[in-house]
Tab-separated table of C-alpha atoms in Angstrom:
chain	number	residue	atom	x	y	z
A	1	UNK	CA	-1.128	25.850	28.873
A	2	UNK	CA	-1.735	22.160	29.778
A	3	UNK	CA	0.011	19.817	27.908
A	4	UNK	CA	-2.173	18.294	24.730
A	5	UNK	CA	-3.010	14.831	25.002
A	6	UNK	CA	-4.256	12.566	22.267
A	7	UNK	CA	-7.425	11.061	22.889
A	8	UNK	CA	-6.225	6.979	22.520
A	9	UNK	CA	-4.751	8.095	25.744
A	10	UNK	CA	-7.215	9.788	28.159
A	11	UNK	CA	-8.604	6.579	29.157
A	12	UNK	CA	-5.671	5.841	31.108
A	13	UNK	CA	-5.588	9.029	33.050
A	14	UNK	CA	-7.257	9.682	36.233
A	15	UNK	CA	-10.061	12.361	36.392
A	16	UNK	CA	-8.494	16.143	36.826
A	17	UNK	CA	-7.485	18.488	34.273
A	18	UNK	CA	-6.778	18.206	30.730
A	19	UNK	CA	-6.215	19.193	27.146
A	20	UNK	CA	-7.159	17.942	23.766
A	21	UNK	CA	-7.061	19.312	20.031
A	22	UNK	CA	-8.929	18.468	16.850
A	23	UNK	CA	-11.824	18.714	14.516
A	24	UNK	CA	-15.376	18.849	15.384
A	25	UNK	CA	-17.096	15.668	14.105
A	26	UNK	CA	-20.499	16.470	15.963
A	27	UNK	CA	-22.260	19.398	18.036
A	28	UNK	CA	-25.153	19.036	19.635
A	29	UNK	CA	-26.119	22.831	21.031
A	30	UNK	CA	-29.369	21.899	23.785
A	31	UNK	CA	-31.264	24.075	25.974
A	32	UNK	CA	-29.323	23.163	29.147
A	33	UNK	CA	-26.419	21.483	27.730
A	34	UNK	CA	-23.626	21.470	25.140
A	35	UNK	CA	-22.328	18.236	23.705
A	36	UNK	CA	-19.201	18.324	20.900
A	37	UNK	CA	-17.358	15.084	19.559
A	38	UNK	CA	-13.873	15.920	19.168
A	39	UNK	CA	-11.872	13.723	16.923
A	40	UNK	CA	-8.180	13.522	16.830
A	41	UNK	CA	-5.623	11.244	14.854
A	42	UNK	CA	-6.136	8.917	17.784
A	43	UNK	CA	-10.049	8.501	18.779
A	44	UNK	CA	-12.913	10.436	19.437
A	45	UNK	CA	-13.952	11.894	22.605
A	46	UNK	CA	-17.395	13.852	24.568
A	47	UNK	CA	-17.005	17.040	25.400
A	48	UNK	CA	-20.163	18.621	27.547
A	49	UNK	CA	-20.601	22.026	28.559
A	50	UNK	CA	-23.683	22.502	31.371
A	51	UNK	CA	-25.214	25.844	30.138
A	52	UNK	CA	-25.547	28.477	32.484
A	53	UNK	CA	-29.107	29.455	33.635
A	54	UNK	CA	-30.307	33.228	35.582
A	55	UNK	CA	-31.844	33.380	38.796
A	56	UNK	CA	-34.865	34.379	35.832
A	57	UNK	CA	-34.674	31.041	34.360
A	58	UNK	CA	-33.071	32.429	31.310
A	59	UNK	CA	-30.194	30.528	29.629
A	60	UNK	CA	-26.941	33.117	29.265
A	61	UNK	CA	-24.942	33.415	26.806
A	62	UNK	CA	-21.591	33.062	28.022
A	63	UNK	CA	-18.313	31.192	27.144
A	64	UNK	CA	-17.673	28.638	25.994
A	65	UNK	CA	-21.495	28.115	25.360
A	66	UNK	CA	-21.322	30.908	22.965
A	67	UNK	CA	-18.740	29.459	20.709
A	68	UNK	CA	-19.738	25.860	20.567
A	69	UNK	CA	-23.619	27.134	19.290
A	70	UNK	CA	-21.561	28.861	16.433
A	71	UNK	CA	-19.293	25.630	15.685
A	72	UNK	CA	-19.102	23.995	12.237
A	73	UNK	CA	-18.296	20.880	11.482
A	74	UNK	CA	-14.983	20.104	11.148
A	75	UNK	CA	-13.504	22.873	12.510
A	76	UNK	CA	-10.172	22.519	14.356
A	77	UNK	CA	-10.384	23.463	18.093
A	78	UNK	CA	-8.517	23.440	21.055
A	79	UNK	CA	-10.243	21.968	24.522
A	80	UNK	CA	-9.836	22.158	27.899
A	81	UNK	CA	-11.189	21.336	30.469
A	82	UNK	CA	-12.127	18.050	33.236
A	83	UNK	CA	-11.650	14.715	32.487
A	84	UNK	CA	-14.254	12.589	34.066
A	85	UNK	CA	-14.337	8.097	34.016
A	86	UNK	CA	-18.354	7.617	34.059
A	87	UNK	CA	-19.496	4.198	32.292
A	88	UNK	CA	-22.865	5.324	31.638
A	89	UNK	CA	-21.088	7.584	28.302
A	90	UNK	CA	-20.823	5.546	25.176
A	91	UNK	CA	-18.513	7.054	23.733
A	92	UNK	CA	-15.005	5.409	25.478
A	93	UNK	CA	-16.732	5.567	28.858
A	94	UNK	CA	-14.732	8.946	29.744
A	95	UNK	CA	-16.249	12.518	28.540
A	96	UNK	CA	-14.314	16.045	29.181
A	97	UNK	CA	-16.033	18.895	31.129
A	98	UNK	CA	-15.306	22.241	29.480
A	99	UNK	CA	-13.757	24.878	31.186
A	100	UNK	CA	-12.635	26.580	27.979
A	101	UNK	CA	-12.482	26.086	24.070
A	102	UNK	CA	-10.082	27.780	21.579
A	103	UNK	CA	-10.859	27.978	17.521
A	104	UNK	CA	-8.260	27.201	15.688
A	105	UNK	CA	-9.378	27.569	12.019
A	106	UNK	CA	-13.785	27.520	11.680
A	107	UNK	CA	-14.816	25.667	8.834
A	108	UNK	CA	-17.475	26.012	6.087
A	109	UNK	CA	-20.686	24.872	6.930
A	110	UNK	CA	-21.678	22.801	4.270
A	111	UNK	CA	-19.679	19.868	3.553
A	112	UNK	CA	-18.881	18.934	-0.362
A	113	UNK	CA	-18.760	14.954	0.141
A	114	UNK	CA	-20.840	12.385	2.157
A	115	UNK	CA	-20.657	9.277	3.562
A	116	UNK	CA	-22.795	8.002	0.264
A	117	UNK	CA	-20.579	9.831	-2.303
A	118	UNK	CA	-18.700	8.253	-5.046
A	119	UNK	CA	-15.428	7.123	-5.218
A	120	UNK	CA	-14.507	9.940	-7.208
A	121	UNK	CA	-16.100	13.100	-5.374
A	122	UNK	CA	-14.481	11.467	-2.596
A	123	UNK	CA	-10.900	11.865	-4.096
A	124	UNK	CA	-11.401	15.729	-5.097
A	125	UNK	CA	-11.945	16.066	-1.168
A	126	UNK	CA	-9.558	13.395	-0.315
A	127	UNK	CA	-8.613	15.631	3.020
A	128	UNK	CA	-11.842	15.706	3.901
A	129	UNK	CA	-12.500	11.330	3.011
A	130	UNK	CA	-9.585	11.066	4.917
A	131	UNK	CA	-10.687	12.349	8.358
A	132	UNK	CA	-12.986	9.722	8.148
A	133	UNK	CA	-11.490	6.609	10.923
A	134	UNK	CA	-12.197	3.824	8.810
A	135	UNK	CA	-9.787	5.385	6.067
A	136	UNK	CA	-7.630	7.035	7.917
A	137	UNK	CA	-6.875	3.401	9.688
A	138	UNK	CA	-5.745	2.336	6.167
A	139	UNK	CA	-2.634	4.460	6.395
A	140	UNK	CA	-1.502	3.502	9.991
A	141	UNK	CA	-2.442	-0.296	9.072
A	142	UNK	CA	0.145	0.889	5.894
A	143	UNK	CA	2.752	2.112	8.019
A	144	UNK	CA	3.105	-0.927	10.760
A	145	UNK	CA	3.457	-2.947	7.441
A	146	UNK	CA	5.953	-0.945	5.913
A	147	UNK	CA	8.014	-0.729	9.570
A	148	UNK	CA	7.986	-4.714	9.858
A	149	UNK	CA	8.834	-5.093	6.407
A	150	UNK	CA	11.706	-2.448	6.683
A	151	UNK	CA	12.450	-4.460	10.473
A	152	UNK	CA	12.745	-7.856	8.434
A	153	UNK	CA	14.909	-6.555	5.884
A	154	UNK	CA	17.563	-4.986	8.357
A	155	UNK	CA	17.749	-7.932	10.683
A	156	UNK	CA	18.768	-9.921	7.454
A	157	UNK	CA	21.390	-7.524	5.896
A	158	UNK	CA	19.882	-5.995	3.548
A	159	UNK	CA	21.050	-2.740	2.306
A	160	UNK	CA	18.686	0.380	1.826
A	161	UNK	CA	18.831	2.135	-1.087
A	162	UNK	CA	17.096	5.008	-3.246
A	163	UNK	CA	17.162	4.780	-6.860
A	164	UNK	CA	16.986	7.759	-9.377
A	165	UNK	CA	13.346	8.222	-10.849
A	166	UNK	CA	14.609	10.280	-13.823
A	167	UNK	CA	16.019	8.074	-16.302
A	168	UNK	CA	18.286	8.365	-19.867
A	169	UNK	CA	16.553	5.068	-21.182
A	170	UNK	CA	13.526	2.886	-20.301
A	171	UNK	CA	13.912	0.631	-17.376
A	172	UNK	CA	11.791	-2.006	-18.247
A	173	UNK	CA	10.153	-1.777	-21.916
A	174	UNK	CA	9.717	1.556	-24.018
A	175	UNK	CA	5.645	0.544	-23.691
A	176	UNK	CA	4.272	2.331	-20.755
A	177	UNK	CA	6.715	4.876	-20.232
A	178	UNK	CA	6.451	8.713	-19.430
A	179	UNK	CA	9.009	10.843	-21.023
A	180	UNK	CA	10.071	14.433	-20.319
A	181	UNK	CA	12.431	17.643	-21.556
A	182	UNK	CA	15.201	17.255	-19.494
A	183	UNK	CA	17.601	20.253	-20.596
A	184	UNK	CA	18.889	19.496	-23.899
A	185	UNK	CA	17.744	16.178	-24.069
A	186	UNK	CA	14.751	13.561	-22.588
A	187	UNK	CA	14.363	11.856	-19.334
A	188	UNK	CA	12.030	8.827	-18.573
A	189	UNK	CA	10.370	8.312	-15.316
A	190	UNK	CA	11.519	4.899	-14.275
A	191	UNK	CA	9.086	2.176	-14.173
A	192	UNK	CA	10.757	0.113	-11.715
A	193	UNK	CA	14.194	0.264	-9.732
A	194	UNK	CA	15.357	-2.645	-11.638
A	195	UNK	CA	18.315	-1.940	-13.571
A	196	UNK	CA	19.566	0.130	-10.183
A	197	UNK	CA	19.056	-2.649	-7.938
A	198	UNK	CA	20.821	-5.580	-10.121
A	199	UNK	CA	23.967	-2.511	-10.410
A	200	UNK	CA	24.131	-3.148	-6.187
A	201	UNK	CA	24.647	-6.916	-6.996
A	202	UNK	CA	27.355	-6.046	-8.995
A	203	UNK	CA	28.488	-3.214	-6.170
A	204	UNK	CA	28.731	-6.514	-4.060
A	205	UNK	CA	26.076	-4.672	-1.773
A	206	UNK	CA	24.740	-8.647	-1.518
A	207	UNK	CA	21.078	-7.775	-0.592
A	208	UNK	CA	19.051	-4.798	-1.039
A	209	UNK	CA	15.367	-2.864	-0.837
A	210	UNK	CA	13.150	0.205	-1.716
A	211	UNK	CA	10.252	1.490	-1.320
A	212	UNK	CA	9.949	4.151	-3.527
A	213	UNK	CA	8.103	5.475	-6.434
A	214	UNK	CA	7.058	3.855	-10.174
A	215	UNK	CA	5.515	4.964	-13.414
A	216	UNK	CA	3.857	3.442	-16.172
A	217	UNK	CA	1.956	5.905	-18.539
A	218	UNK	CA	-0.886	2.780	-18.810
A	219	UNK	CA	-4.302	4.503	-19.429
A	220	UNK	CA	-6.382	1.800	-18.148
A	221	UNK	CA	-8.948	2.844	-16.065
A	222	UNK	CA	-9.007	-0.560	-14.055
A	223	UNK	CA	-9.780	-0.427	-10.227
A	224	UNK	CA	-5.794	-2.122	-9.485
A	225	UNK	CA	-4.070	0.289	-12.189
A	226	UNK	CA	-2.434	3.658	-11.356
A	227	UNK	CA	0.501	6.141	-13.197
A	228	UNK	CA	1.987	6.126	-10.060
A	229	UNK	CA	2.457	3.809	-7.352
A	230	UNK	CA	4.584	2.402	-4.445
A	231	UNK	CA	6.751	-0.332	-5.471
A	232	UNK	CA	7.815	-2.672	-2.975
A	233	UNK	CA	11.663	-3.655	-3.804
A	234	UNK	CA	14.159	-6.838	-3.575
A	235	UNK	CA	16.882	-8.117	-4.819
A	236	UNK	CA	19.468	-10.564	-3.224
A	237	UNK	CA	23.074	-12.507	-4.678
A	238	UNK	CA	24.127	-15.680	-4.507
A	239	UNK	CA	20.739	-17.703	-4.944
A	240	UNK	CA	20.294	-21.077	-6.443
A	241	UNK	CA	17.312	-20.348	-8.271
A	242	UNK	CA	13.863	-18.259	-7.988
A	243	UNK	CA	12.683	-20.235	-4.919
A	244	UNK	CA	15.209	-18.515	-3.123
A	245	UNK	CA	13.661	-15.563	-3.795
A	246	UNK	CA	10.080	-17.044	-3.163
A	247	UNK	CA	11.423	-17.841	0.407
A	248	UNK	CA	12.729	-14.598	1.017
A	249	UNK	CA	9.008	-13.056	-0.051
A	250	UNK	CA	6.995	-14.797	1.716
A	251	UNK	CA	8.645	-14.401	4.502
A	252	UNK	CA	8.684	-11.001	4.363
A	253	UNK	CA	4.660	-10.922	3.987
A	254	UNK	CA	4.452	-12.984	6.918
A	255	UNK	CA	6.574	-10.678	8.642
A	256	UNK	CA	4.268	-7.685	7.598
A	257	UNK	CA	0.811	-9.845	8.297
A	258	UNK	CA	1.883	-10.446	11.829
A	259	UNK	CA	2.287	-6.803	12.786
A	260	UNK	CA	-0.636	-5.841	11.450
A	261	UNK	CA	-2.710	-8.377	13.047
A	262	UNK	CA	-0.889	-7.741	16.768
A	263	UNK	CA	-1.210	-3.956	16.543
A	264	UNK	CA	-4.524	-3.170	14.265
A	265	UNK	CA	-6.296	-6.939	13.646
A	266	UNK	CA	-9.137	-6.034	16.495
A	267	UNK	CA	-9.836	-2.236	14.963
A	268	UNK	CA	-9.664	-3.964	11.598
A	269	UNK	CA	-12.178	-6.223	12.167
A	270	UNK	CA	-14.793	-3.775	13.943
A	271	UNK	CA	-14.508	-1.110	10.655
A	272	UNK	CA	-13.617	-3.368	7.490
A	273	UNK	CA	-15.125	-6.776	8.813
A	274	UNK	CA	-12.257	-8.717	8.166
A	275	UNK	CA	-10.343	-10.724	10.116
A	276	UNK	CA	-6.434	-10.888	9.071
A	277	UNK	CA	-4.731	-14.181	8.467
A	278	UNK	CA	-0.980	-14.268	8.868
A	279	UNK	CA	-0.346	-16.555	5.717
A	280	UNK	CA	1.434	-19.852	6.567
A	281	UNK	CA	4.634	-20.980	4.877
A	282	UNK	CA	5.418	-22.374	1.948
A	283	UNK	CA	3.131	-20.779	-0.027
A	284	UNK	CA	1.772	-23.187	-2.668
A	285	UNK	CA	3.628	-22.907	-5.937
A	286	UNK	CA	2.001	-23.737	-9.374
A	287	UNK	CA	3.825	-23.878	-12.437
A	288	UNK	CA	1.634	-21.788	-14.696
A	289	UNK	CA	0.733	-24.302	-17.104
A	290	UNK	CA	-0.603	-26.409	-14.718
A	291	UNK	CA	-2.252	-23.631	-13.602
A	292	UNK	CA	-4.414	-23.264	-16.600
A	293	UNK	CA	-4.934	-26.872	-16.892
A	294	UNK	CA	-6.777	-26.684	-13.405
A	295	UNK	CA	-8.429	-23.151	-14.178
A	296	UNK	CA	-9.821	-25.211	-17.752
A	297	UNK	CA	-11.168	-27.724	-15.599
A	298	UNK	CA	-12.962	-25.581	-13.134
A	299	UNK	CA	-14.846	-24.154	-16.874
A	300	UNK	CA	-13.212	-21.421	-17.546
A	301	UNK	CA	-10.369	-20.762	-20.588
A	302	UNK	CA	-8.080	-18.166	-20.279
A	303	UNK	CA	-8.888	-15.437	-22.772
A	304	UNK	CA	-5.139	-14.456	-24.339
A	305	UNK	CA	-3.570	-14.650	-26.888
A	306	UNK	CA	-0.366	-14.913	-25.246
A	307	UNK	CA	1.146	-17.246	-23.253
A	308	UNK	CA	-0.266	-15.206	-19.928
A	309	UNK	CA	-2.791	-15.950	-17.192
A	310	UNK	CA	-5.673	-13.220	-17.909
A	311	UNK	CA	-7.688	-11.936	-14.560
A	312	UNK	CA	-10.303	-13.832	-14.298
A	313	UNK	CA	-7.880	-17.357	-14.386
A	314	UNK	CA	-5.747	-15.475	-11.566
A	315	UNK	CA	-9.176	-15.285	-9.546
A	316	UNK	CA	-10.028	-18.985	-10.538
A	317	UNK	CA	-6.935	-19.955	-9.325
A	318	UNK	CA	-7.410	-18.033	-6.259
A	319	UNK	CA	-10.447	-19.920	-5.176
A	320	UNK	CA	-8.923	-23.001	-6.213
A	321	UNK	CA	-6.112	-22.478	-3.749
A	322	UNK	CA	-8.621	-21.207	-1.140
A	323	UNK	CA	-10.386	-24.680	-1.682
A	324	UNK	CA	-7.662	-27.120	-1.662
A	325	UNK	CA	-5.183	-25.377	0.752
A	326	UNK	CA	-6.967	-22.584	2.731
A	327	UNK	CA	-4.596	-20.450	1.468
A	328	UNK	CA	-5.027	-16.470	0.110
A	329	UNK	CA	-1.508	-16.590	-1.758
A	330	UNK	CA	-0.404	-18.834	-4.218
A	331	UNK	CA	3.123	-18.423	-6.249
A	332	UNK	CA	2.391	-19.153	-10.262
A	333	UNK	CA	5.866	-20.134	-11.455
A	334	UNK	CA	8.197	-20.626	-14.640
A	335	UNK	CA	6.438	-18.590	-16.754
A	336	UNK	CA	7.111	-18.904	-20.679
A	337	UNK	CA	10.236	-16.662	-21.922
A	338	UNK	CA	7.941	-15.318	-24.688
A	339	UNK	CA	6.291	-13.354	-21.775
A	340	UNK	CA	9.162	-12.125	-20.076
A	341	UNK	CA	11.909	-9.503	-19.863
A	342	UNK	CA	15.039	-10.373	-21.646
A	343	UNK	CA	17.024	-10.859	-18.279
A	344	UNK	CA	15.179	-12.993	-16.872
A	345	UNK	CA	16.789	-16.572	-16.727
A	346	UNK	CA	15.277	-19.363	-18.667
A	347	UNK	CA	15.432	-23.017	-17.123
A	348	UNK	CA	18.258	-25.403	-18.228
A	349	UNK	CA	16.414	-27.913	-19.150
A	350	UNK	CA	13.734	-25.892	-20.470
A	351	UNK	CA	14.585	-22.415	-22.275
A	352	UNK	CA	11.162	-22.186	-23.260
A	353	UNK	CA	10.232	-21.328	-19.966
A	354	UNK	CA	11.919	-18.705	-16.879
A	355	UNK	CA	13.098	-19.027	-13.456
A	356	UNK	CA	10.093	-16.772	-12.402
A	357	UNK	CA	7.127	-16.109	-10.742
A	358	UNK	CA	4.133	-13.946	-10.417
A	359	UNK	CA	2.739	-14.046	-6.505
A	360	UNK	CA	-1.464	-13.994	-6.085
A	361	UNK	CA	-3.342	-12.743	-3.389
A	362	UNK	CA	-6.794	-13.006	-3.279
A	363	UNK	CA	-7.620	-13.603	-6.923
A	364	UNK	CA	-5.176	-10.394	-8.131
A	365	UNK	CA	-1.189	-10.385	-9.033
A	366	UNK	CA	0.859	-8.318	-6.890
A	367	UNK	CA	4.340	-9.269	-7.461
A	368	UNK	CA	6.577	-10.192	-9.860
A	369	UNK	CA	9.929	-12.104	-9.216
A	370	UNK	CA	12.531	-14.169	-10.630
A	371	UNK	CA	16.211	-15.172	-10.896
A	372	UNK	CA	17.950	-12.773	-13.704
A	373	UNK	CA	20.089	-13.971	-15.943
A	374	UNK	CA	23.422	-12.947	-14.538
A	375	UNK	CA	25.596	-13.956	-17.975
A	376	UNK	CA	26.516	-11.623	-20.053
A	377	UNK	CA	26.858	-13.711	-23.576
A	378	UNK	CA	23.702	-15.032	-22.482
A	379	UNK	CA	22.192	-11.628	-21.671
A	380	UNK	CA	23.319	-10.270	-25.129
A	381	UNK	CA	21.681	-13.201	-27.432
A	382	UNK	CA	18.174	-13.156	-25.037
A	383	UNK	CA	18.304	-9.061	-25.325
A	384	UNK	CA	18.913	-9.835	-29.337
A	385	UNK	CA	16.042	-12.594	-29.161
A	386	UNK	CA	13.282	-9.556	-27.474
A	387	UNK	CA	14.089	-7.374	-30.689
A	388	UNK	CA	16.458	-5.196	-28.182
A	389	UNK	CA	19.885	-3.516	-29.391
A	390	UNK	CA	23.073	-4.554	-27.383
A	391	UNK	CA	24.420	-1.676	-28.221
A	392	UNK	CA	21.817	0.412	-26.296
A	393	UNK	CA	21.471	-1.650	-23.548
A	394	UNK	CA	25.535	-0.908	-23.121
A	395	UNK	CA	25.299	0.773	-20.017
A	396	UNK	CA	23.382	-1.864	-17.516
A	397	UNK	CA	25.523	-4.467	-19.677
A	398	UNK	CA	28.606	-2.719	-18.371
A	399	UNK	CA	27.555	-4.261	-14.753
A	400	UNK	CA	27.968	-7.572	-16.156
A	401	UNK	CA	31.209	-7.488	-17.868
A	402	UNK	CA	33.021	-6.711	-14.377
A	403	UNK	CA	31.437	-9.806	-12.654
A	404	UNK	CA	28.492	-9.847	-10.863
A	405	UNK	CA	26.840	-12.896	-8.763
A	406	UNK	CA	24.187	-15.089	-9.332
A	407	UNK	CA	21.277	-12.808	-8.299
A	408	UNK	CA	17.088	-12.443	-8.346
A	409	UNK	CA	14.576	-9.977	-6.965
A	410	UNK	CA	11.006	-8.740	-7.190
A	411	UNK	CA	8.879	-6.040	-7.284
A	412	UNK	CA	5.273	-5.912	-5.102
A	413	UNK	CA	2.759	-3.180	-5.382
A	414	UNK	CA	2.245	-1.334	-2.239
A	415	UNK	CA	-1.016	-0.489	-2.679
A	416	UNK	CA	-2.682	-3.436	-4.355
A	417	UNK	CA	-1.186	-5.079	-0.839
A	418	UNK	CA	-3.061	-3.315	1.350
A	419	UNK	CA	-6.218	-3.547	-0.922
A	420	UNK	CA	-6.453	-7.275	-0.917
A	421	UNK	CA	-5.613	-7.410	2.586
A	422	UNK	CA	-8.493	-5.151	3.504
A	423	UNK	CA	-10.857	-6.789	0.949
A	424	UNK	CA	-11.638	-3.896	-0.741
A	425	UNK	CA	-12.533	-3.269	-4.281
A	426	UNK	CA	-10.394	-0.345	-5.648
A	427	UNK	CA	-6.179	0.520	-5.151
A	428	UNK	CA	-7.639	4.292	-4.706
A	429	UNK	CA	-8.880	3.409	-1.228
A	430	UNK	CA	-5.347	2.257	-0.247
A	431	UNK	CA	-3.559	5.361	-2.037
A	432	UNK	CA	-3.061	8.549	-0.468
A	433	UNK	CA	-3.174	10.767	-3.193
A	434	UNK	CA	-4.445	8.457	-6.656
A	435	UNK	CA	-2.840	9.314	-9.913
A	436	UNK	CA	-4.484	7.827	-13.502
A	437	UNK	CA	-4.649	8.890	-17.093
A	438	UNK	CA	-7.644	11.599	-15.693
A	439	UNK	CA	-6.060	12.278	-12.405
A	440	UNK	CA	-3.424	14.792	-11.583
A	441	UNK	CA	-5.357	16.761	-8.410
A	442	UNK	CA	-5.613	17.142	-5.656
C-alpha cells in the first residue's frame, strides 16, 4: 500500500502516484464525472473520478464510481490514486485522479448540527464542530502557544512540575470548591496549584510551571466562566517585588504571540479576520486606583461594593490603554489587601494595599499574580486577619517554618488566552471539551 500522505503536503510532490485518508466534506456524483473533497487534519484536497461510458453511450457502474454515488458526508475513506499540478483547480491548484477508494467507517446521512447552529447544539456534537478548519485551527494555534511557552520556560530554568488535583483542604478559599467521598473521608478538587508550587520554593526548586487542570464549583453561566479549565502556572524565588514577576509574564506572552504569528498569523487572518500583534514590552502598569479614577472620568463608575474593578471598568480600561498606548494588555497593580488572599504581601509603606496584579487583555482579566508573603509571623497574623485558623492552615505553614525564599507567581487561564487572542466572544470556542454548572457531556 502506498504510503499516506497528509494533504498540507501534496503540493510539494511531483505528479505520480499517491495516497490520502480522511472524511468526505463534499461529493458531487455527475453524469460523466465524480468529484469528492477530502479533508484531512492538514487541508482539503479534489479528488475526480472520469466515469466510465459503453460503446452504447451508457454510463457503467463500476468502481470506484459505484462507491463515491453511495458516499455520505463525513465518512472516513481511504484514496488512491494520481496526483496531478493543474492551476486551473481552485482548490490548492493540485486535484488526485482516482484509481481506487477504500471506506473506512460510512457515516449517517443527515447531519445533527450546521454551520448556523447554536453554540450549544454545537457542543453536544463537538466532534462533529470540530472537523470544521476554522475550529479545528484553534487547537493547533493552542498548541504552538503552549510549545513556546513550555520552550521559554526551559531555556530559563524552570522546573516542570504536576501538582495533585485531589486535595485534603481548599487551596485557595472554601467558596467555589468541589468536594468528594474520598474513602473514609473528603477530597477537594484543587482550584489552583498554589499551595504546591510555593512548597517547590521551599524545595529550593528556584523556578517552576504547570499547565494542568483547575476547579471552581462557580455556577455562573458567563461566556469567560467554566468548572474546569487550563491554568497556566508560575512561580519563581528570589524576586524583589511583583514586577519581577510582571517581567517574567510578559515575556512569556511575547514569547507565545511570536510563534503563533510566524507559524499560524497568515491562516489566522484568512478564517478569524484578525491579525495577531506580538505585544511590546513593558506592558503599561496601572495601580488600580488610578485605574478607576481614569475609568470615572471616561463616565463610567465601577459597580462594587468592594474594593474590585467590575467588568465593564476592566473593558474601559482596555480601550483606554488601546487609546493612549496602542496596547491590548495592561497590568492593574497593588490591589487593596481587603481583596486578596491572605499570602499575598502587602506594601511596606502601604499595608492597605498588595504587591499584586491582575493582567488585562482586551477588556477581560486573565491572570492573576503577585509576590507572596514569604514570613511566617507575618503569614500567621494576615491568615488570622482573613477570618482563617492557623491551626488549619498548619500544613502549607510547615513550608515556611524551614525557610523558604522571597518568592511570587501567577496563574493565567488557558482558554480565556486564546479567546481574546482570536477575538472571539465565548471561552467554549477555545475549550475542547466545555464543562459548567449544566455541562458534564460529551
Amino acid at each position: 500500500m502506498t504510503a499516506r500522505v497528509l494533504i498540507k503536503d501534496l503540493a510539494a510532490l511531483p505528479d505520480g502516484p499517491v495516497s490520502v485518508a480522511g472524511w468526505v466534506e463534499t461529493v458531487r456524483d455527475q453524469k460523466k464525472v465524480q468529484f469528492v473533497v477530502l479533508r484531512d487534519e492538514s487541508g482539503a484536497v479534489q479528488l475526480v473520478n472520469p466515469r466510465t461510458v459503453g460503446d452504447d453511450g451508457v454510463v457503467i457502474a463500476d468502481e470506484p464510481a459505484t462507491t463515491i454515488s453511495a458516499l455520505s458526508q463525513g465518512s472516513f475513506v481511504r484514496a488512491t490514486g494520481e496526483l496531478k499540478h493543474d492551476e486551473r483547480v481552485k482548490l490548492g491548484g493540485i486535484e488526485i485522479r482516482l484509481t481506487s477508494l477504500e471506506v473506512e467507517t460510512a457515516a449517517i446521512p443527515e447531519t445533527p448540527i450546521a454551520a448556523d447552529s447554536g453554540i450549544d447544539k454545537r457542543m453536544d456534537w463537538r466532534f462533529l464542530d470540530l472537523r470544521e478548519p476554522r475550529h479545528n485551527l484553534i487547537f493547533r494555534v493552542q498548541t504552538t502557544f503552549e510549545h513556546a511557552l513550555r520552550q521559554y520556560w526551559v531555556e530559563n530554568g524552570f522546573v516542570e512540575i504536576h501538582t495533585p488535583k485531589l486535595m485534603a483542604s481548599a487551596s485557595e478559599s472554601r467558596a467555589e470548591l468541589f468536594e468528594l467521598p474520598y474513602f473514609e473521608t473528603t477530597a477537594y478538587l484543587a482550584q489552583s496549584p498554589q499551595i504546591f508550587k510555593q512548597m517547590a520554593q521551599a524545595a529550593g526548586f528556584g523556578r517552576v510551571f504547570e499547565i494542568g487542570p483547575a476547579f471552581r464549583a462557580d455556577p455562573s453561566f458567563t461566556s469567560r466562566h467554566a468548572t474546569e479549565f487550563t491554568s497556566v502556572d508560575t512561580e519563581i524565588s528570589w524576586i524583589d517585588s511583583h514586577e519581577d514577576v510582571m517581567k517574567v509574564h510578559e515575556d512569556l506572552l511575547v514569547a507565545g504571540f511570536t510563534a503563533v504569528k510566524e507559524k499560524h498569523g497568515e491562516e489566522i487572518e484568512r478564517l478569524f479576520g484578525v491579525e495577531i500583534t506580538v505585544p511590546s514590552t513593558p506592558f503599561p502598569r496601572i495601580p488600580l486606583a488610578e485605574a478607576k479614577r481614569i475609568v470615572a472620568e471616561r463616565g463610567y463608575e465601577v459597580q462594587r461594593e468592594d474594593d474590585d474593578m467590575d467588568p465593564e471598568g476592566e473593558r474601559q480600561i482596555s480601550a483606554y490603554v488601546k487609546e493612549t498606548y496602542g496596547h491590548e494588555f495592561v497590568f492593574l497593580t497593588d490591589y487593596a489587601a481587603s481583596i486578596r488572599p491572605y499570602y499575598h504581601m502587602r506594601h511596606p509603606e502601604d499595608p492597605s494595599i498588595t504587591r499584586s496584579y491582575d493582567l488585562i487583555f482586551n477588556g477581560v482579566e486573565i491572570s492573576t499574580g503577585a509576590q507572596r508573603e514569604h514570613r511566617v509571623d507575618i503569614l500567621e497574623k494576615q491568615a488570622v486577619e482573613k477570618g482563617l485558623s492557623v491551626e488549619e492552615l498548619e500544613d502549607v505553614l510547615a513550608f515556611f517554618r524551614y525557610g523558604i525564599p522571597p518568592h511570587g507567581g501567577f496563574g493565567m487561564g488557558l482558554a480565556r488566552v486564546l479567546m481574546l487572542m482570536l477575538h472571539l466572544s465565548n471561552l467554549r470556542e477555545t475549550t475542547y471539551l466545555f464543562r459548567g454548572p449544566t455541562r458534564l457531556t460529551p
